[in-house]
Amino acid sequence: MRLTAIEEGHLRNGLPGTVGIAALFPGEPFEPAWVRARVAERWGGLDRMSLVPVPPAGPSALSGHRWSAAPPFDPAAHIAATDLDVDSLLAGGVTRALPPGRPLWKLLVTRRPTPAGEHAVVLLAHHALLDGRSLETLFRMLMDDAAPPPSPAAAVARRRPAVRLAAVGRELRRIGVQGQPVPPSSGGETRPSVAVAGIDPHVMRAARRQPADGRGATLNELLLSTYAGALRACHGPLRSWPRGPVPLYATVPVDLRGRGDARQLGNGVTALRVPLPVDLDAPVARLRACQDQVAAFDRRCEAHRAILPALQGAARTVPWLAGVMARRLARPELTTSLCTAFKWRDNPSHLHGRPLSRVVPLPQLSPPGTANLCLVHTADAYTLTVVSHLGAGDAELIGAAVVRELEALAAAGAPAARAARGLRTP
C-alpha cells in the first residue's frame, strides 16, 4: 500500500520525525507485562500499528515508499521498562530516529518517579505513522474506562460550502510566503533542547477569562498570543531582529477528521499559518489579534480541503515532489513554530485503577531556527512542552517566558488592574 503524500513527506524531509505523548499516574511503576497485555488487547487489532515502511524499489524520484504489514502483532517487541526519567526520555527521543525495518513506534514504562511521585507510560512514534491526534486516540483506548469503538455506520455525505478560487489562491500564498526564523538567545552553536513546564491552574483560569469584555480565550489563542509575547520579551520587537520587521509565522495543526472518522489513525491534519503579533506591546492586545486570526480557521480549512486532494494527487503521481515539498515546508522561514493545544476530555481517566494526573506532549524537532510548542489541559493540570532547535537551553528560556506572559495576561483581569484602567478612562 502506497504512503500518502503527507506520510511520504514526513519520511523524506530529513528530520528524525519522532513525536510523542507521556501519560503520568501516581503510585508505583506499572508492570511491563501488564502493559503488554493491555496493549495486545486494545491495539492488537489495529492494522496501523503493524505497518512497516518499505523503501522505494526503484529510483526514489519515480517510486515512493510502501506500507507493508509486519508479522503478527508483538507488543513485547515495542514495550520496555526504562530507568530514565520522563524529561530524559523526551529529550533523547525527539532527536533519535526510531529503528527501521519494524513498525515505527515504541512504548516505554518508567521506573524512576517524577518529583511528584508519578510514573509514566511514554509513547513515541514516527510522524509518518501517527499524528498528534492519533497518539491521543491510542492512549484513550488504553484507559480502563475507554469508550468502545463506535459501531460501523453508513457514511453520510456532508455537503461542504463552495470554495472560491480566490480563497484557494489566498491560502496558497499564505503557505508559501516567507517569514523569518526564531533567533537564538546567544551566538553559540545551535542544538536541540526540550523543556517541560507546569502552569498554575489558577493562572490559566484567569487568563482564559480574557479579554474581560469578550467571550474568553481558547487554549490555542492563549498559546499563540503568549508565545508572541515571549518572543518579544526575549528578542524585542521585530524591527530589532536580524531580518528586521519581517513577520514571524506560527503554524497551527488543525484536525480535518469529522465526527464519523474522529478515531481514525494516521495523518489527518492540515497546517494553518498565522503571523504572530510580536510588535503589539500589551498582552490583551496580542490575545485579541490572535483571536481574530483563529476566528478565520473554519473558513480557511475549507480552502485546505479543496487544495489538499490536488496536491496529494500530484505528489503521489510524482513521488520526488513529496520530498521537495516536505523539505521546502520544513525550512525555518516557512514552518518556524508549530503551536498545538488540546484538552484531554475524558476526565477522570484511569489506567490499572490509577487516575491520570497529567499528559506531557512531545512536538517534533524541526531544523535550526525553529521552536515548536504544545500545551495540554488534563483535569486540573496544564503542561507546556517546548522543543527548540536554537541555542542550548533556549527551550527552557522560551517556556519560562510563555509562563510569565500567561501570568501577565491573567493579572490584566485582576480587580486592581481593572480599577486602574477605569481611573485612566476619561
Tab-separated table of C-alpha atoms in Angstrom:
chain	number	residue	atom	x	y	z
A	1	MET	CA	0.000	0.000	0.000
A	2	ARG	CA	1.437	3.359	-1.061
A	3	LEU	CA	2.012	6.036	1.522
A	4	THR	CA	0.022	9.228	1.207
A	5	ALA	CA	1.902	12.314	0.100
A	6	ILE	CA	1.888	13.666	3.672
A	7	GLU	CA	3.307	10.405	5.031
A	8	GLU	CA	5.901	10.306	2.254
A	9	GLY	CA	6.887	13.862	3.068
A	10	HIS	CA	7.455	13.036	6.735
A	11	LEU	CA	9.866	10.275	5.689
A	12	ARG	CA	11.708	12.438	3.153
A	13	ASN	CA	12.141	15.752	4.991
A	14	GLY	CA	15.497	14.843	6.539
A	15	LEU	CA	14.290	15.067	10.163
A	16	PRO	CA	14.035	12.395	12.894
A	17	GLY	CA	10.249	12.702	12.717
A	18	THR	CA	9.607	11.483	16.263
A	19	VAL	CA	6.535	12.728	18.131
A	20	GLY	CA	5.292	11.509	21.476
A	21	ILE	CA	2.979	11.678	24.437
A	22	ALA	CA	3.581	10.752	28.076
A	23	ALA	CA	0.759	9.889	30.475
A	24	LEU	CA	1.626	10.249	34.171
A	25	PHE	CA	-0.025	8.452	37.088
A	26	PRO	CA	0.521	8.415	40.856
A	27	GLY	CA	1.745	5.272	42.590
A	28	GLU	CA	4.236	2.525	41.863
A	29	PRO	CA	5.665	1.771	38.381
A	30	PHE	CA	3.430	-0.234	36.077
A	31	GLU	CA	4.418	-3.831	35.433
A	32	PRO	CA	5.622	-4.087	31.805
A	33	ALA	CA	3.908	-7.475	31.466
A	34	TRP	CA	0.548	-5.932	32.410
A	35	VAL	CA	1.104	-3.039	29.972
A	36	ARG	CA	1.937	-5.500	27.189
A	37	ALA	CA	-1.256	-7.441	27.879
A	38	ARG	CA	-3.365	-4.247	27.813
A	39	VAL	CA	-1.695	-3.096	24.576
A	40	ALA	CA	-2.240	-6.501	22.956
A	41	GLU	CA	-5.907	-6.370	23.982
A	42	ARG	CA	-6.586	-2.797	22.848
A	43	TRP	CA	-4.160	-2.273	19.936
A	44	GLY	CA	-3.698	-5.804	18.632
A	45	GLY	CA	-6.462	-5.434	16.062
A	46	LEU	CA	-5.288	-2.070	14.719
A	47	ASP	CA	-3.741	-2.554	11.292
A	48	ARG	CA	-1.914	0.778	11.561
A	49	MET	CA	0.229	-0.420	14.478
A	50	SER	CA	1.688	-3.271	12.391
A	51	LEU	CA	2.725	-1.243	9.337
A	52	VAL	CA	6.378	-1.020	8.284
A	53	PRO	CA	7.548	1.465	5.637
A	54	VAL	CA	9.372	-0.267	2.792
A	55	PRO	CA	11.840	1.891	0.793
A	56	PRO	CA	11.215	2.530	-2.909
A	57	ALA	CA	12.011	-0.468	-5.103
A	58	GLY	CA	13.414	1.740	-7.866
A	59	PRO	CA	14.696	5.303	-8.150
A	60	SER	CA	13.187	7.310	-5.287
A	61	ALA	CA	12.232	10.086	-7.695
A	62	LEU	CA	9.918	7.719	-9.567
A	63	SER	CA	8.569	5.458	-6.815
A	64	GLY	CA	7.586	6.047	-3.239
A	65	HIS	CA	7.604	4.083	-0.007
A	66	ARG	CA	5.004	1.431	0.615
A	67	TRP	CA	3.403	0.196	3.807
A	68	SER	CA	3.899	-3.490	4.462
A	69	ALA	CA	2.185	-5.437	7.254
A	70	ALA	CA	4.642	-6.759	9.836
A	71	PRO	CA	4.439	-10.306	11.250
A	72	PRO	CA	1.724	-10.912	13.872
A	73	PHE	CA	1.370	-8.080	16.370
A	74	ASP	CA	4.024	-8.494	19.086
A	75	PRO	CA	3.809	-5.951	21.915
A	76	ALA	CA	6.934	-7.378	23.538
A	77	ALA	CA	8.980	-6.016	20.621
A	78	HIS	CA	7.772	-2.476	21.270
A	79	ILE	CA	7.264	-2.194	25.040
A	80	ALA	CA	10.086	-1.942	27.573
A	81	ALA	CA	10.801	-0.619	31.039
A	82	THR	CA	13.359	2.159	31.402
A	83	ASP	CA	15.386	3.702	34.239
A	84	LEU	CA	15.379	7.105	32.521
A	85	ASP	CA	13.132	9.838	33.860
A	86	VAL	CA	10.414	11.382	31.701
A	87	ASP	CA	12.377	14.535	30.828
A	88	SER	CA	15.389	12.500	29.673
A	89	LEU	CA	13.164	10.188	27.636
A	90	LEU	CA	11.569	13.086	25.813
A	91	ALA	CA	14.841	14.971	25.257
A	92	GLY	CA	16.501	11.865	23.829
A	93	GLY	CA	13.502	10.597	21.916
A	94	VAL	CA	12.895	13.752	19.879
A	95	THR	CA	16.405	13.715	18.363
A	96	ARG	CA	16.649	9.984	17.659
A	97	ALA	CA	15.055	8.233	14.720
A	98	LEU	CA	13.170	5.059	15.519
A	99	PRO	CA	14.834	1.875	14.235
A	100	PRO	CA	13.918	0.931	10.638
A	101	GLY	CA	12.578	-2.405	9.494
A	102	ARG	CA	9.780	-2.537	12.075
A	103	PRO	CA	6.610	-0.580	12.909
A	104	LEU	CA	7.743	2.935	13.803
A	105	TRP	CA	6.562	3.173	17.416
A	106	LYS	CA	7.585	2.153	20.922
A	107	LEU	CA	6.078	2.347	24.400
A	108	LEU	CA	8.273	2.913	27.462
A	109	VAL	CA	7.330	2.326	31.096
A	110	THR	CA	9.336	4.410	33.560
A	111	ARG	CA	10.756	3.016	36.794
A	112	ARG	CA	12.050	6.360	38.075
A	113	PRO	CA	9.376	8.599	39.640
A	114	THR	CA	8.932	12.282	38.948
A	115	PRO	CA	9.483	14.745	41.833
A	116	ALA	CA	5.716	14.486	42.440
A	117	GLY	CA	5.951	10.679	42.758
A	118	GLU	CA	4.338	9.901	39.390
A	119	HIS	CA	5.255	7.149	36.949
A	120	ALA	CA	4.793	7.422	33.220
A	121	VAL	CA	3.889	5.443	30.147
A	122	VAL	CA	5.502	7.127	27.133
A	123	LEU	CA	4.516	6.533	23.501
A	124	LEU	CA	6.986	7.595	20.789
A	125	ALA	CA	6.165	7.242	17.082
A	126	HIS	CA	7.263	8.497	13.689
A	127	HIS	CA	5.046	11.249	12.330
A	128	ALA	CA	4.639	9.314	9.064
A	129	LEU	CA	2.807	6.621	11.028
A	130	LEU	CA	0.822	8.701	13.536
A	131	ASP	CA	-0.019	12.353	14.063
A	132	GLY	CA	-0.632	14.011	17.428
A	133	ARG	CA	-4.372	13.302	17.424
A	134	SER	CA	-3.619	9.622	16.745
A	135	LEU	CA	-1.310	9.469	19.777
A	136	GLU	CA	-4.102	10.891	21.921
A	137	THR	CA	-6.612	8.403	20.458
A	138	LEU	CA	-4.313	5.456	21.186
A	139	PHE	CA	-3.806	6.472	24.802
A	140	ARG	CA	-7.538	6.916	25.324
A	141	MET	CA	-8.011	3.342	24.089
A	142	LEU	CA	-5.672	2.010	26.798
A	143	MET	CA	-7.617	3.517	29.690
A	144	ASP	CA	-9.746	1.349	31.975
A	145	ASP	CA	-12.816	3.424	31.218
A	146	ALA	CA	-12.188	3.784	27.481
A	147	ALA	CA	-15.273	4.119	25.345
A	148	PRO	CA	-15.738	1.167	22.967
A	149	PRO	CA	-15.105	1.851	19.293
A	150	PRO	CA	-18.187	3.223	17.564
A	151	SER	CA	-20.105	0.649	15.562
A	152	PRO	CA	-19.623	0.953	11.806
A	153	ALA	CA	-22.203	3.199	10.261
A	154	ALA	CA	-23.044	4.069	6.726
A	155	ALA	CA	-21.054	7.060	5.563
A	156	VAL	CA	-23.117	10.182	5.266
A	157	ALA	CA	-22.010	12.610	2.605
A	158	ARG	CA	-21.511	16.007	4.160
A	159	ARG	CA	-22.297	18.943	1.984
A	160	ARG	CA	-19.391	21.330	2.048
A	161	PRO	CA	-19.663	25.012	1.237
A	162	ALA	CA	-18.349	26.035	-2.164
A	163	VAL	CA	-14.813	27.409	-2.016
A	164	ARG	CA	-13.956	30.286	-4.293
A	165	LEU	CA	-10.775	30.217	-6.333
A	166	ALA	CA	-9.761	33.496	-4.704
A	167	ALA	CA	-9.864	31.830	-1.271
A	168	VAL	CA	-7.740	28.941	-2.548
A	169	GLY	CA	-5.275	31.419	-4.041
A	170	ARG	CA	-5.012	33.334	-0.763
A	171	GLU	CA	-4.328	30.143	1.142
A	172	LEU	CA	-1.648	29.020	-1.311
A	173	ARG	CA	0.040	32.409	-0.915
A	174	ARG	CA	-0.114	32.054	2.883
A	175	ILE	CA	1.557	28.650	2.631
A	176	GLY	CA	4.429	29.978	0.538
A	177	VAL	CA	5.119	33.448	1.931
A	178	GLN	CA	8.451	33.599	3.734
A	179	GLY	CA	8.775	34.767	7.310
A	180	GLN	CA	11.845	34.690	9.485
A	181	PRO	CA	13.280	32.073	11.840
A	182	VAL	CA	13.489	32.409	15.599
A	183	PRO	CA	16.828	33.979	16.599
A	184	PRO	CA	18.870	32.081	19.208
A	185	SER	CA	19.371	33.726	22.585
A	186	SER	CA	23.151	33.709	22.090
A	187	GLY	CA	25.599	33.329	19.238
A	188	GLY	CA	26.685	29.783	20.125
A	189	GLU	CA	26.129	26.573	18.209
A	190	THR	CA	22.522	25.578	17.570
A	191	ARG	CA	21.403	22.383	19.240
A	192	PRO	CA	18.085	20.748	20.128
A	193	SER	CA	16.634	21.258	23.587
A	194	VAL	CA	13.402	20.205	25.284
A	195	ALA	CA	11.687	21.859	28.253
A	196	VAL	CA	8.515	20.936	30.125
A	197	ALA	CA	6.720	23.493	32.287
A	198	GLY	CA	3.698	23.090	34.521
A	199	ILE	CA	1.361	26.092	34.672
A	200	ASP	CA	-0.596	27.164	37.748
A	201	PRO	CA	-4.260	26.291	37.028
A	202	HIS	CA	-5.410	29.497	38.788
A	203	VAL	CA	-3.281	31.488	36.338
A	204	MET	CA	-4.721	29.590	33.384
A	205	ARG	CA	-8.299	30.033	34.517
A	206	ALA	CA	-7.770	33.786	34.922
A	207	ALA	CA	-6.031	34.019	31.549
A	208	ARG	CA	-8.860	32.109	29.848
A	209	ARG	CA	-11.319	34.736	31.055
A	210	GLN	CA	-9.539	37.371	28.974
A	211	PRO	CA	-10.325	39.706	27.359
A	212	ALA	CA	-12.602	40.913	30.149
A	213	ASP	CA	-15.245	42.196	27.712
A	214	GLY	CA	-15.009	39.226	25.334
A	215	ARG	CA	-16.054	35.574	25.122
A	216	GLY	CA	-12.951	34.222	26.833
A	217	ALA	CA	-9.912	32.596	25.248
A	218	THR	CA	-9.268	29.116	23.894
A	219	LEU	CA	-6.053	27.227	24.607
A	220	ASN	CA	-4.855	27.810	21.030
A	221	GLU	CA	-5.443	31.549	21.275
A	222	LEU	CA	-3.629	31.738	24.609
A	223	LEU	CA	-0.665	29.751	23.328
A	224	LEU	CA	-0.264	31.868	20.197
A	225	SER	CA	-0.581	35.206	21.988
A	226	THR	CA	1.686	34.359	24.926
A	227	TYR	CA	4.294	32.855	22.595
A	228	ALA	CA	4.273	36.143	20.673
A	229	GLY	CA	4.774	37.969	23.969
A	230	ALA	CA	7.556	35.591	24.968
A	231	LEU	CA	9.406	36.225	21.697
A	232	ARG	CA	9.062	39.973	22.216
A	233	ALA	CA	10.332	39.649	25.802
A	234	CYS	CA	13.326	37.572	24.687
A	235	HIS	CA	14.268	39.423	21.473
A	236	GLY	CA	12.410	42.743	21.399
A	237	PRO	CA	10.041	43.991	18.663
A	238	LEU	CA	10.596	42.645	15.156
A	239	ARG	CA	12.443	45.750	13.947
A	240	SER	CA	15.323	44.780	16.253
A	241	TRP	CA	15.528	41.213	14.896
A	242	PRO	CA	18.236	40.128	12.418
A	243	ARG	CA	15.854	40.346	9.424
A	244	GLY	CA	14.032	43.451	10.576
A	245	PRO	CA	10.229	43.749	10.520
A	246	VAL	CA	9.636	40.533	8.544
A	247	PRO	CA	6.734	38.643	10.204
A	248	LEU	CA	7.273	35.507	12.214
A	249	TYR	CA	4.662	32.886	11.355
A	250	ALA	CA	3.339	30.225	13.676
A	251	THR	CA	1.783	27.100	12.183
A	252	VAL	CA	-1.282	25.649	13.880
A	253	PRO	CA	-2.148	21.996	13.124
A	254	VAL	CA	-5.914	21.618	12.651
A	255	ASP	CA	-7.595	18.219	12.564
A	256	LEU	CA	-9.660	17.644	9.430
A	257	ARG	CA	-11.319	14.482	10.728
A	258	GLY	CA	-15.060	14.623	11.137
A	259	ARG	CA	-17.344	13.042	13.699
A	260	GLY	CA	-17.516	9.809	11.733
A	261	ASP	CA	-13.746	9.285	11.491
A	262	ALA	CA	-12.588	11.083	14.656
A	263	ARG	CA	-10.695	7.989	15.875
A	264	GLN	CA	-9.031	7.177	12.572
A	265	LEU	CA	-5.271	6.700	12.975
A	266	GLY	CA	-2.680	8.141	10.632
A	267	ASN	CA	-2.263	11.727	9.479
A	268	GLY	CA	-5.473	13.705	9.292
A	269	VAL	CA	-4.424	17.290	9.995
A	270	THR	CA	-3.648	20.339	7.939
A	271	ALA	CA	-1.490	23.312	8.927
A	272	LEU	CA	-2.659	26.932	9.061
A	273	ARG	CA	-0.036	29.695	9.190
A	274	VAL	CA	-0.651	32.902	11.138
A	275	PRO	CA	1.625	35.919	11.665
A	276	LEU	CA	2.318	36.366	15.365
A	277	PRO	CA	1.607	39.840	16.826
A	278	VAL	CA	5.133	40.235	18.241
A	279	ASP	CA	5.055	44.007	17.742
A	280	LEU	CA	1.998	44.591	19.955
A	281	ASP	CA	3.167	45.540	23.428
A	282	ALA	CA	0.122	44.626	25.568
A	283	PRO	CA	-0.850	41.018	26.470
A	284	VAL	CA	-4.580	41.577	25.890
A	285	ALA	CA	-3.933	43.295	22.546
A	286	ARG	CA	-1.877	40.302	21.421
A	287	LEU	CA	-4.661	37.976	22.538
A	288	ARG	CA	-7.298	39.914	20.584
A	289	ALA	CA	-5.113	39.809	17.459
A	290	CYS	CA	-4.721	36.031	17.770
A	291	GLN	CA	-8.453	35.590	18.326
A	292	ASP	CA	-9.091	37.424	15.070
A	293	GLN	CA	-6.725	35.008	13.305
A	294	VAL	CA	-8.259	31.889	14.866
A	295	ALA	CA	-11.789	33.070	14.023
A	296	ALA	CA	-10.967	32.503	10.347
A	297	PHE	CA	-9.774	28.899	10.809
A	298	ASP	CA	-13.045	27.175	9.823
A	299	ARG	CA	-13.237	29.115	6.569
A	300	ARG	CA	-9.558	28.543	5.827
A	301	CYS	CA	-9.908	24.806	6.483
A	302	GLU	CA	-12.484	24.593	3.713
A	303	ALA	CA	-9.878	26.009	1.332
A	304	HIS	CA	-7.409	23.349	2.530
A	305	ARG	CA	-9.952	20.618	1.907
A	306	ALA	CA	-10.173	21.893	-1.643
A	307	ILE	CA	-6.388	22.213	-2.088
A	308	LEU	CA	-5.097	19.030	-0.466
A	309	PRO	CA	-6.541	16.388	-2.839
A	310	ALA	CA	-4.865	18.060	-5.825
A	311	LEU	CA	-1.528	18.490	-4.032
A	312	GLN	CA	-1.583	14.939	-2.724
A	313	GLY	CA	-2.560	13.545	-6.095
A	314	ALA	CA	0.340	15.319	-7.804
A	315	ALA	CA	2.841	14.206	-5.171
A	316	ARG	CA	1.552	10.644	-5.334
A	317	THR	CA	1.970	10.558	-9.088
A	318	VAL	CA	5.491	12.031	-8.902
A	319	PRO	CA	6.962	10.824	-5.560
A	320	TRP	CA	10.003	13.118	-5.606
A	321	LEU	CA	7.574	16.046	-5.451
A	322	ALA	CA	6.503	14.937	-1.951
A	323	GLY	CA	10.133	15.164	-0.819
A	324	VAL	CA	10.650	18.559	-2.459
A	325	MET	CA	7.502	19.935	-0.847
A	326	ALA	CA	8.348	18.441	2.556
A	327	ARG	CA	11.909	19.796	2.598
A	328	ARG	CA	10.710	23.219	1.491
A	329	LEU	CA	7.970	23.389	4.125
A	330	ALA	CA	10.447	22.229	6.790
A	331	ARG	CA	12.595	25.344	6.228
A	332	PRO	CA	12.561	27.658	9.262
A	333	GLU	CA	11.283	30.627	7.224
A	334	LEU	CA	8.147	28.639	6.306
A	335	THR	CA	7.455	26.394	9.302
A	336	THR	CA	9.048	28.325	12.127
A	337	SER	CA	6.943	27.276	15.095
A	338	LEU	CA	4.305	24.567	15.309
A	339	CYS	CA	1.884	25.621	18.060
A	340	THR	CA	-0.548	22.935	19.217
A	341	ALA	CA	-3.013	22.961	22.109
A	342	PHE	CA	-5.631	20.432	23.180
A	343	LYS	CA	-7.670	19.278	26.159
A	344	TRP	CA	-7.838	15.695	27.405
A	345	ARG	CA	-11.627	15.475	27.583
A	346	ASP	CA	-12.060	12.069	29.231
A	347	ASN	CA	-11.956	13.044	32.895
A	348	PRO	CA	-11.426	11.152	35.072
A	349	SER	CA	-9.293	8.594	33.226
A	350	HIS	CA	-7.695	5.596	34.919
A	351	LEU	CA	-5.071	3.033	33.934
A	352	HIS	CA	-4.973	-0.145	36.043
A	353	GLY	CA	-7.065	1.699	38.636
A	354	ARG	CA	-4.772	4.747	38.848
A	355	PRO	CA	-6.067	8.203	37.929
A	356	LEU	CA	-4.371	10.068	35.096
A	357	SER	CA	-2.726	13.104	36.698
A	358	ARG	CA	-1.363	14.847	33.612
A	359	VAL	CA	-0.309	14.445	29.991
A	360	VAL	CA	3.050	15.667	28.681
A	361	PRO	CA	3.178	16.113	24.869
A	362	LEU	CA	6.293	15.920	22.705
A	363	PRO	CA	6.222	18.006	19.493
A	364	GLN	CA	8.599	17.041	16.716
A	365	LEU	CA	12.038	18.568	16.198
A	366	SER	CA	12.374	20.960	13.242
A	367	PRO	CA	15.528	22.410	11.619
A	368	PRO	CA	17.728	25.111	13.239
A	369	GLY	CA	15.897	28.411	13.689
A	370	THR	CA	12.672	26.841	14.975
A	371	ALA	CA	10.781	26.224	18.195
A	372	ASN	CA	7.689	24.001	18.482
A	373	LEU	CA	5.245	24.270	21.385
A	374	CYS	CA	2.386	22.127	22.678
A	375	LEU	CA	0.014	22.932	25.549
A	376	VAL	CA	-2.230	20.257	27.103
A	377	HIS	CA	-5.009	20.586	29.660
A	378	THR	CA	-5.563	17.409	31.718
A	379	ALA	CA	-8.105	17.524	34.563
A	380	ASP	CA	-6.752	20.499	36.552
A	381	ALA	CA	-3.194	20.318	35.174
A	382	TYR	CA	-1.765	22.418	32.354
A	383	THR	CA	1.514	21.306	30.798
A	384	LEU	CA	3.589	23.117	28.175
A	385	THR	CA	6.363	21.411	26.200
A	386	VAL	CA	8.841	23.376	24.082
A	387	VAL	CA	11.138	21.670	21.554
A	388	SER	CA	13.644	24.174	20.174
A	389	HIS	CA	16.492	23.963	17.692
A	390	LEU	CA	18.226	27.163	18.744
A	391	GLY	CA	20.839	27.886	21.380
A	392	ALA	CA	21.478	25.447	24.206
A	393	GLY	CA	18.755	25.874	26.814
A	394	ASP	CA	16.539	28.062	24.631
A	395	ALA	CA	13.578	25.714	25.072
A	396	GLU	CA	13.637	26.413	28.817
A	397	LEU	CA	14.060	30.141	28.176
A	398	ILE	CA	11.029	30.232	25.854
A	399	GLY	CA	8.922	28.066	28.161
A	400	ALA	CA	9.622	30.294	31.155
A	401	ALA	CA	8.828	33.402	29.102
A	402	VAL	CA	5.486	31.932	27.958
A	403	VAL	CA	4.565	31.200	31.595
A	404	ARG	CA	5.408	34.802	32.575
A	405	GLU	CA	3.237	36.078	29.711
A	406	LEU	CA	0.337	33.929	30.901
A	407	GLU	CA	0.765	35.397	34.372
A	408	ALA	CA	0.762	38.925	32.921
A	409	LEU	CA	-2.370	38.165	30.907
A	410	ALA	CA	-4.094	36.698	33.966
A	411	ALA	CA	-3.151	39.761	36.029
A	412	ALA	CA	-4.726	42.024	33.401
A	413	GLY	CA	-8.103	40.835	34.656
A	414	ALA	CA	-7.368	41.349	38.361
A	415	PRO	CA	-9.643	43.831	40.180
A	416	ALA	CA	-6.767	46.274	40.803
A	417	ALA	CA	-5.822	46.261	37.128
A	418	ARG	CA	-9.450	46.826	36.081
A	419	ALA	CA	-9.788	49.668	38.573
A	420	ALA	CA	-6.594	51.295	37.300
A	421	ARG	CA	-7.885	51.104	33.741
A	422	GLY	CA	-11.137	52.682	34.872
A	423	LEU	CA	-9.305	55.593	36.513
A	424	ARG	CA	-7.483	56.295	33.278
A	425	THR	CA	-10.707	56.337	31.267
A	426	PRO	CA	-11.842	59.935	30.516
